[in-house]
GROMACS .gro file of C-alpha atoms in nm:
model
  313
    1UNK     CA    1   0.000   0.000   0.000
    2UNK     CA    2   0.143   0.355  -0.064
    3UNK     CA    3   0.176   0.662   0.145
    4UNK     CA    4  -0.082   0.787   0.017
    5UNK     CA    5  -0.350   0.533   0.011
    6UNK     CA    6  -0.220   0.505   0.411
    7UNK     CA    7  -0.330   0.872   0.500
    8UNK     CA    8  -0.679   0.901   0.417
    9UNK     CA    9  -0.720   0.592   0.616
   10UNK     CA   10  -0.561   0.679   0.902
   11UNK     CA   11  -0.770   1.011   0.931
   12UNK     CA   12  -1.067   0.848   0.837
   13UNK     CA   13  -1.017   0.620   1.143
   14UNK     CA   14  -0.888   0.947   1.348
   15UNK     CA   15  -1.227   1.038   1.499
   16UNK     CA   16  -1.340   0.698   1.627
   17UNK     CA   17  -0.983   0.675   1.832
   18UNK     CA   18  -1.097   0.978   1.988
   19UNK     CA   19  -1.461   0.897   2.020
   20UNK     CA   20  -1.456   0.679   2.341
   21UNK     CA   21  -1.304   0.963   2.545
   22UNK     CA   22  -1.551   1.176   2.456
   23UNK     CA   23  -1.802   0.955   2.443
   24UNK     CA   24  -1.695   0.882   2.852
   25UNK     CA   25  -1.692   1.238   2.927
   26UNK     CA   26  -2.013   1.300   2.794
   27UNK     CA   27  -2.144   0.971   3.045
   28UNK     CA   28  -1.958   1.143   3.314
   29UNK     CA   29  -2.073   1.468   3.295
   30UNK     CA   30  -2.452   1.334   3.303
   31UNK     CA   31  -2.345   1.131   3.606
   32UNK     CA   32  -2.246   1.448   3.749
   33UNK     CA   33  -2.578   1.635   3.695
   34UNK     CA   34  -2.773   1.295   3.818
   35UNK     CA   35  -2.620   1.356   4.091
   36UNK     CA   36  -2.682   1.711   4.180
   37UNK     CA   37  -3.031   1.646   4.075
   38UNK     CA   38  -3.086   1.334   4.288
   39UNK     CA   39  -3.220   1.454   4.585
   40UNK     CA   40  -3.476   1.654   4.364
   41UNK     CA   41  -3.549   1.359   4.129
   42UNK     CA   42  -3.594   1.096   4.421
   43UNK     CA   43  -3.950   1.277   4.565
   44UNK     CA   44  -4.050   1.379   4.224
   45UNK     CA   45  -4.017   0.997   4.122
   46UNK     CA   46  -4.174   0.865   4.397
   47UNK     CA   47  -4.433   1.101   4.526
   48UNK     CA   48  -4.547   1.307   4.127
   49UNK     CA   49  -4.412   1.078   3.854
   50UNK     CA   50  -4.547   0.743   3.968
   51UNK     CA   51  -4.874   0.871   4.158
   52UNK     CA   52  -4.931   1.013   3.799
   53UNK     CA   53  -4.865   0.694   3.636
   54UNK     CA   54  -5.112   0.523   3.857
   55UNK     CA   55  -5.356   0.755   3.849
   56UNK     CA   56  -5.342   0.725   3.454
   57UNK     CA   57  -5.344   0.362   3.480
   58UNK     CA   58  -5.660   0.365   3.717
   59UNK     CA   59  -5.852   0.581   3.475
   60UNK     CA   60  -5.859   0.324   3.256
   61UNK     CA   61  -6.069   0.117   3.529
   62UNK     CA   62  -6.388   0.057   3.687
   63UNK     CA   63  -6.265   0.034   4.114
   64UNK     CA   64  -6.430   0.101   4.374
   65UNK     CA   65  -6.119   0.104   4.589
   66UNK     CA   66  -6.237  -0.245   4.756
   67UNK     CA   67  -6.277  -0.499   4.522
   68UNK     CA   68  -6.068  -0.571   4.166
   69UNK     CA   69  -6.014  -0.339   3.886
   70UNK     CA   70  -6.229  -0.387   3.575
   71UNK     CA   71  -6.079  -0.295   3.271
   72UNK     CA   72  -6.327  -0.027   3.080
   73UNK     CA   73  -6.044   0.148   2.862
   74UNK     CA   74  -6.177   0.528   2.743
   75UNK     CA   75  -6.516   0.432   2.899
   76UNK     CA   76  -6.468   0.656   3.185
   77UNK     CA   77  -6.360   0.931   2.963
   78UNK     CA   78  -6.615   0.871   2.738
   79UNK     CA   79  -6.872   0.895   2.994
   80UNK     CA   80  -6.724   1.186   3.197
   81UNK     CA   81  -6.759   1.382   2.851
   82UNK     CA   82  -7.103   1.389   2.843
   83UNK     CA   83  -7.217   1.356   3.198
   84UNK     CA   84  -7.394   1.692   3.300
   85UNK     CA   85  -7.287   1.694   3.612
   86UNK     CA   86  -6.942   1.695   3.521
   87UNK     CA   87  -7.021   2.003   3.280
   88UNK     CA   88  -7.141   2.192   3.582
   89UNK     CA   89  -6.870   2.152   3.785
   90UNK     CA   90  -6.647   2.283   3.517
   91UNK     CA   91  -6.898   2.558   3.444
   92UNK     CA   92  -6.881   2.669   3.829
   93UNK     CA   93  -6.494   2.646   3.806
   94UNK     CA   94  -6.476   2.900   3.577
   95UNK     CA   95  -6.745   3.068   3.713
   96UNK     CA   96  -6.469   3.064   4.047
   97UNK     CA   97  -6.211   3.181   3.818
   98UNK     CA   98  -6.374   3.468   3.664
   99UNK     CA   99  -6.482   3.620   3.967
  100UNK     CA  100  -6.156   3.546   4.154
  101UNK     CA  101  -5.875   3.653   3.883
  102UNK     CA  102  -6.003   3.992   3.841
  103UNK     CA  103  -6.057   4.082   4.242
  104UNK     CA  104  -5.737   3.917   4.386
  105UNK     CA  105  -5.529   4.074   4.074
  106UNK     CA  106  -5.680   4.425   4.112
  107UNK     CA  107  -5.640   4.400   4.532
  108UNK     CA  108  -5.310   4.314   4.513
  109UNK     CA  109  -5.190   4.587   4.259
  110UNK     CA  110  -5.345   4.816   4.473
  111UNK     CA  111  -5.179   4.728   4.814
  112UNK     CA  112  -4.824   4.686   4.595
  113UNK     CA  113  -4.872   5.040   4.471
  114UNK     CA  114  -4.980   5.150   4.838
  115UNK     CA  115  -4.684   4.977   5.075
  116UNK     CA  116  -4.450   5.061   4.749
  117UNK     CA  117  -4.438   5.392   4.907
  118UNK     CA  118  -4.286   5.575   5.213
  119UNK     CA  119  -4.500   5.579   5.509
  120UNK     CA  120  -4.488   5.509   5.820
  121UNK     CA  121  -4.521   5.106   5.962
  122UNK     CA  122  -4.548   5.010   5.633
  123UNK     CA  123  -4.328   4.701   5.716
  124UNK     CA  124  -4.576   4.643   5.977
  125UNK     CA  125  -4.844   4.665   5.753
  126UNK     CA  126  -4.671   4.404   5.453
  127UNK     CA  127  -4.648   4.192   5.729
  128UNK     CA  128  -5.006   4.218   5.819
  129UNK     CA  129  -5.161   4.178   5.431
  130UNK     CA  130  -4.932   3.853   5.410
  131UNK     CA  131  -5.025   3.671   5.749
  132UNK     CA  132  -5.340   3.506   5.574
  133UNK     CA  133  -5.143   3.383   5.303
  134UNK     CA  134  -4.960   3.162   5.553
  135UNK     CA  135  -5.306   3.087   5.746
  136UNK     CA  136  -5.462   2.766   5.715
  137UNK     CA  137  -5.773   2.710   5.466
  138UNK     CA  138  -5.954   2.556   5.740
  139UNK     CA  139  -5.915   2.872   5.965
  140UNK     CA  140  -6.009   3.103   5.705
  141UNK     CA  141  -6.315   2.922   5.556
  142UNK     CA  142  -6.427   2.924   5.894
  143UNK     CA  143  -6.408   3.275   6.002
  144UNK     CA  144  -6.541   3.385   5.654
  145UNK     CA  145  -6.814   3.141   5.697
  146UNK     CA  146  -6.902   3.277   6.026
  147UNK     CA  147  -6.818   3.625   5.889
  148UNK     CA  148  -7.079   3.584   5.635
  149UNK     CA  149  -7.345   3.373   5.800
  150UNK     CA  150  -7.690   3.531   5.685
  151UNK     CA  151  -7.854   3.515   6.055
  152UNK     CA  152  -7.587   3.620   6.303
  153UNK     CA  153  -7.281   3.700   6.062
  154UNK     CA  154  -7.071   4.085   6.093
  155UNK     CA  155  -7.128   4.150   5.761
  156UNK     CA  156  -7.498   4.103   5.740
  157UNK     CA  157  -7.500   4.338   6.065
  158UNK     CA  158  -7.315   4.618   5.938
  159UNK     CA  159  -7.519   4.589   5.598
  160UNK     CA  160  -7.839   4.629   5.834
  161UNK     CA  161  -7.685   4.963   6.003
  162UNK     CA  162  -7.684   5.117   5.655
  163UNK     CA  163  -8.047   4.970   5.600
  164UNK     CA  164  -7.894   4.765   5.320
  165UNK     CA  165  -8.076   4.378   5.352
  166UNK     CA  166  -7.818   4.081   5.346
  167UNK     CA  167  -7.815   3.820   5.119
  168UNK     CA  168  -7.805   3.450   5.206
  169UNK     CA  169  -7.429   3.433   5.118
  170UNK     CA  170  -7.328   3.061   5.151
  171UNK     CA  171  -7.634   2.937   5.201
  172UNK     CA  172  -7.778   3.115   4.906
  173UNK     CA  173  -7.753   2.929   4.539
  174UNK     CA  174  -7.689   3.313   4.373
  175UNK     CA  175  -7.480   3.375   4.641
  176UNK     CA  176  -7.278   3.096   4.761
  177UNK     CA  177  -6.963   3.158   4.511
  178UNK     CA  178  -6.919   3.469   4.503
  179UNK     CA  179  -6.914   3.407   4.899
  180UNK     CA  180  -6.617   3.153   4.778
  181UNK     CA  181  -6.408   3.398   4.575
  182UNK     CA  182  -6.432   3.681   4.846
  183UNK     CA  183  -6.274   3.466   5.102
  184UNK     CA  184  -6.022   3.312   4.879
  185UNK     CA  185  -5.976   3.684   4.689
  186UNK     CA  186  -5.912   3.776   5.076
  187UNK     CA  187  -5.613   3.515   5.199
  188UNK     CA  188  -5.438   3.519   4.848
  189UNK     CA  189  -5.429   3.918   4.857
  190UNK     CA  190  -5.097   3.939   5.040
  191UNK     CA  191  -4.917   3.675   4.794
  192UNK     CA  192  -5.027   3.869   4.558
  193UNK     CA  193  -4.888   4.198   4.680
  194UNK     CA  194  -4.625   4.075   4.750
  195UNK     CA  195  -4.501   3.904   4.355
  196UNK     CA  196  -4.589   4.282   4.262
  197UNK     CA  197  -4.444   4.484   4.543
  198UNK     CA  198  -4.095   4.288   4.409
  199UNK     CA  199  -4.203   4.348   4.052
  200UNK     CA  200  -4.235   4.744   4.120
  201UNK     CA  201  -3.917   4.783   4.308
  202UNK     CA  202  -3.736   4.638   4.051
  203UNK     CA  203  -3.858   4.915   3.795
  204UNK     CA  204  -3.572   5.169   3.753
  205UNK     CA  205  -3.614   5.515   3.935
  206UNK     CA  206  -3.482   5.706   3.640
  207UNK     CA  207  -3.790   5.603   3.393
  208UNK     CA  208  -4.046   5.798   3.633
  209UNK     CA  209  -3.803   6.114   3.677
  210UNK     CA  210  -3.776   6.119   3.310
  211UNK     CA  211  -4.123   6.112   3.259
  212UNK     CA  212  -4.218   6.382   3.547
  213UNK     CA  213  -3.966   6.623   3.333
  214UNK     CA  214  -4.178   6.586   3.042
  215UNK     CA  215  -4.502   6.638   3.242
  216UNK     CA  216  -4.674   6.308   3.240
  217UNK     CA  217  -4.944   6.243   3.503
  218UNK     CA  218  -4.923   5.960   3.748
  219UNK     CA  219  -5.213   5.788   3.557
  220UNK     CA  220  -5.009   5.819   3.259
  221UNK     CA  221  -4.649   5.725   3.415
  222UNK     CA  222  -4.897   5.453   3.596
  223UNK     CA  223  -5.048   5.354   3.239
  224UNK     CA  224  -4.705   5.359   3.026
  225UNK     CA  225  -4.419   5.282   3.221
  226UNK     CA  226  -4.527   5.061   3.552
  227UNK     CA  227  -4.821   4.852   3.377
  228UNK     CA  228  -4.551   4.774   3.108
  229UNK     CA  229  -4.264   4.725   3.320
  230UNK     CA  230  -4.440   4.506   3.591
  231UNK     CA  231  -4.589   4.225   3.300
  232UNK     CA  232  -4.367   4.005   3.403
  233UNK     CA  233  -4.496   3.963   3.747
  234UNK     CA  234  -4.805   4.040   3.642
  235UNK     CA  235  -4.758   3.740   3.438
  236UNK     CA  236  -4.643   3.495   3.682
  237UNK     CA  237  -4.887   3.581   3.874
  238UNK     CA  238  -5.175   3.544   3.612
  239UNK     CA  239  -5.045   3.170   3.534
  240UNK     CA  240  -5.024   3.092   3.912
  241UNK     CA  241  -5.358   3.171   4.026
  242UNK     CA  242  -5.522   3.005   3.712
  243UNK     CA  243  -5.374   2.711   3.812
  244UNK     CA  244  -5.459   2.738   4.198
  245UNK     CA  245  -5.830   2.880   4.055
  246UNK     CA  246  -5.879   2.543   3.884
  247UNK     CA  247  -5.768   2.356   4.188
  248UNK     CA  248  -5.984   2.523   4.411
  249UNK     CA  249  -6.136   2.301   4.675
  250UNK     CA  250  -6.054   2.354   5.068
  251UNK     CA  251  -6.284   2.644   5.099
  252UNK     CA  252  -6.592   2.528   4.886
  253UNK     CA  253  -6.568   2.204   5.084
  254UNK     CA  254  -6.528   2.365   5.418
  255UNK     CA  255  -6.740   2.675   5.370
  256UNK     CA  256  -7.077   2.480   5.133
  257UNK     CA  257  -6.938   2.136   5.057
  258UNK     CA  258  -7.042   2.188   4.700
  259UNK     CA  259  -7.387   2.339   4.800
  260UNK     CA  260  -7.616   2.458   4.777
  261UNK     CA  261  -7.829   2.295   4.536
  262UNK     CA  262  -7.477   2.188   4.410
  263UNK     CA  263  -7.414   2.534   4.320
  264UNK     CA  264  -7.027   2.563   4.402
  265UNK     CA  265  -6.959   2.171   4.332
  266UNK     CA  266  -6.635   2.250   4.120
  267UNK     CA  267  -6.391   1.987   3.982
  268UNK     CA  268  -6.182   1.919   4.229
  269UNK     CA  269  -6.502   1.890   4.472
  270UNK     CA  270  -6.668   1.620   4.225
  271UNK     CA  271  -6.314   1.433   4.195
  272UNK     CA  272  -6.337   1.379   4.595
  273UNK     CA  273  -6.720   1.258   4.548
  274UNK     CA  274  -6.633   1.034   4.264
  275UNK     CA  275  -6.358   0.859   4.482
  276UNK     CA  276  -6.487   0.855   4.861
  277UNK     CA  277  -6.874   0.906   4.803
  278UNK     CA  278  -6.957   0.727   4.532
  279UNK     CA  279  -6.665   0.438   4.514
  280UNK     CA  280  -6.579   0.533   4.165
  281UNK     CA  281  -6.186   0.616   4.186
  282UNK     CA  282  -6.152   0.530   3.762
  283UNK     CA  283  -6.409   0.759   3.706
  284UNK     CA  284  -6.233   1.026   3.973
  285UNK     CA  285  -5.868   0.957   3.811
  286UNK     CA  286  -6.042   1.009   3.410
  287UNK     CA  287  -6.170   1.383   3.589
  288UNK     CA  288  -5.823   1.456   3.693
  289UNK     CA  289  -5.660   1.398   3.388
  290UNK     CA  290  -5.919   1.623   3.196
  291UNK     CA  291  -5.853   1.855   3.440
  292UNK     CA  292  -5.498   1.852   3.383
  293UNK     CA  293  -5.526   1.853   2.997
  294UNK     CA  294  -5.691   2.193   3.055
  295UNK     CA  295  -5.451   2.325   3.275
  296UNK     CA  296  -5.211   2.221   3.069
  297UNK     CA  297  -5.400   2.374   2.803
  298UNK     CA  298  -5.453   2.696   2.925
  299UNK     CA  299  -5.080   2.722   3.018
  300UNK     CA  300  -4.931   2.645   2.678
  301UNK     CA  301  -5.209   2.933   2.556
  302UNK     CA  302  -5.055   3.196   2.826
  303UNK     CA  303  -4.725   3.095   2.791
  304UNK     CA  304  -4.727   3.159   2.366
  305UNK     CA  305  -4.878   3.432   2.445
  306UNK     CA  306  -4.663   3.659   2.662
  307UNK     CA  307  -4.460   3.804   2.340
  308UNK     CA  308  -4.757   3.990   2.298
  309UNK     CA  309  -4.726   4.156   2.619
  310UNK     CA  310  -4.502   4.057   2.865
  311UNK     CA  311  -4.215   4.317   2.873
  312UNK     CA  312  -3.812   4.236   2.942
  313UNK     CA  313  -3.587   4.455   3.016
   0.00000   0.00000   0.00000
């Protein structure tokens, strides 16, 4: 064989030579991340990934948690679909979610703009907005269902000293959600806040200076510069409390139980029915996967479309 004939072979057969080296630090470098991410992955194995599997697996099943599973494939899906009482419950979820986005949104861009500026105790105060956050559900249900009670509740009371008749509030078909989404608007107020509190401190100073030169209002330096500059918390905190609004369930079961008339029973309320009332846990796993598709859903939808108005930078 020539010289020549040699050399292409020899660099043709170059780059496998070096390939196993490579190849190792490539393994090694994953081993290294594993790793890191092992006490992460561990809990989200065994407590998220598998649960989900189940669950999956169990929506493809007739069980009543007692006896054997019955294989009904998409029946339970199928069913769910067209059942009108799962209709409702997704009707009165967005009902929820409708009511609630607007009012805890609103609330909380108010108190951000109010305890973003100097005055005095405002510490105090932050510290006061964000204590129901960190409340329990039960203990806030609770009071708002005794704060609201039609007979002997505060709020009827101090209606009646204006001469203004109460409603029925929770115990009220018209009434009982939007008694729901003022209690919840109430204890997620402070998280709230406090997402956009962080959102307007992190706006430069210089950008409202400029603008006061040039004589804008503060509804205009409000409308143009800290509406703008705060979508990205506004964002996050849009995405958050549609998913927590579509997961809403310790207050309607504490505060109506999905009553009146069934007029708050909500998703997550008819996924707890499905499984402990009525022994039908395939039926109960099928609803929680639809409910996840939507999430999932509405996500994808909010996350696409932030270009057109979530501002960086």
């Amino acid at each position: 064989m020539s010289v020549q004939q040699a050399r292409p072979a020899a660099r043709a057969g170059a780059p496998v030579a070096h390939a196993g080296p490579k190849r190792r630090r490539g393994w090694r470098y994953a081993g290294t991340v594993a790793l890191f991410l092992l006490p992460s992955l561990v809990p989200l194995t065994l407590y998220t990934l598998i649960p989900m599997a189940g669950s999956f697996w169990t929506s493809l099943h007739e069980w009543d948690l007692i006896t054997d599973m019955r294989w009904v494939g998409l029946g339970n899906y199928a069913e769910l679909v067209g059942d009108p009482d799962t209709q409702a419950a997704f009707l009165h979820t967005l009902y929820f979610i409708a009511g609630y986005l607007p009012l805890v949104y609103v609330g909380g861009l108010g108190l951000a703009v109010l305890l973003n500026r100097a005055m005095p105790a405002r510490g105090l105060l932050r510290g006061v907005y964000f204590l129901p956050v960190i409340t329990s559900w039960v203990v806030v249900a609770l009071m708002w269902k005794w704060l609201l009670n039609p007979a002997s509740g505060i709020v009827n009371w101090a209606l009646g000293l204006v001469g203004v008749s109460g409603p029925g509030w929770w115990t009220d078909p018209d009434w009982a959600m939007p008694s729901i989404i003022l209690a919840s608007a109430w204890k997620d107020l402070g998280f709230v806040m406090i997402i956009l509190l962080a959102g307007l401190q992190a706006i430069p100073r210089e950008y409202q200076e400029a603008a006061m030169v040039d004589g804008a209002t503060a509804w205009r330096r409000f409308r143009h510069i800290t509406l703008p500059l705060l979508s990205p918390s506004t964002f996050f905190v849009v995405v958050i409390s549609l998913i927590n609004g579509f997961q809403v369930f310790d207050q309607v079961q504490i505060m109506t139980g999905g009553g009146p008339g069934g007029a708050t029973q909500v998703v997550v309320s008819q996924i707890y029915d499905l499984t402990f009332r009525y022994g039908r846990a395939g039926a109960a796993s099928a609803l929680s996967w639809l409910l996840f598709a939507l999430v999932l859903l509405v996500t994808i939808v909010q996350i696409r479309g932030q270009k057109r108005w979530v501002t960086y930078g």
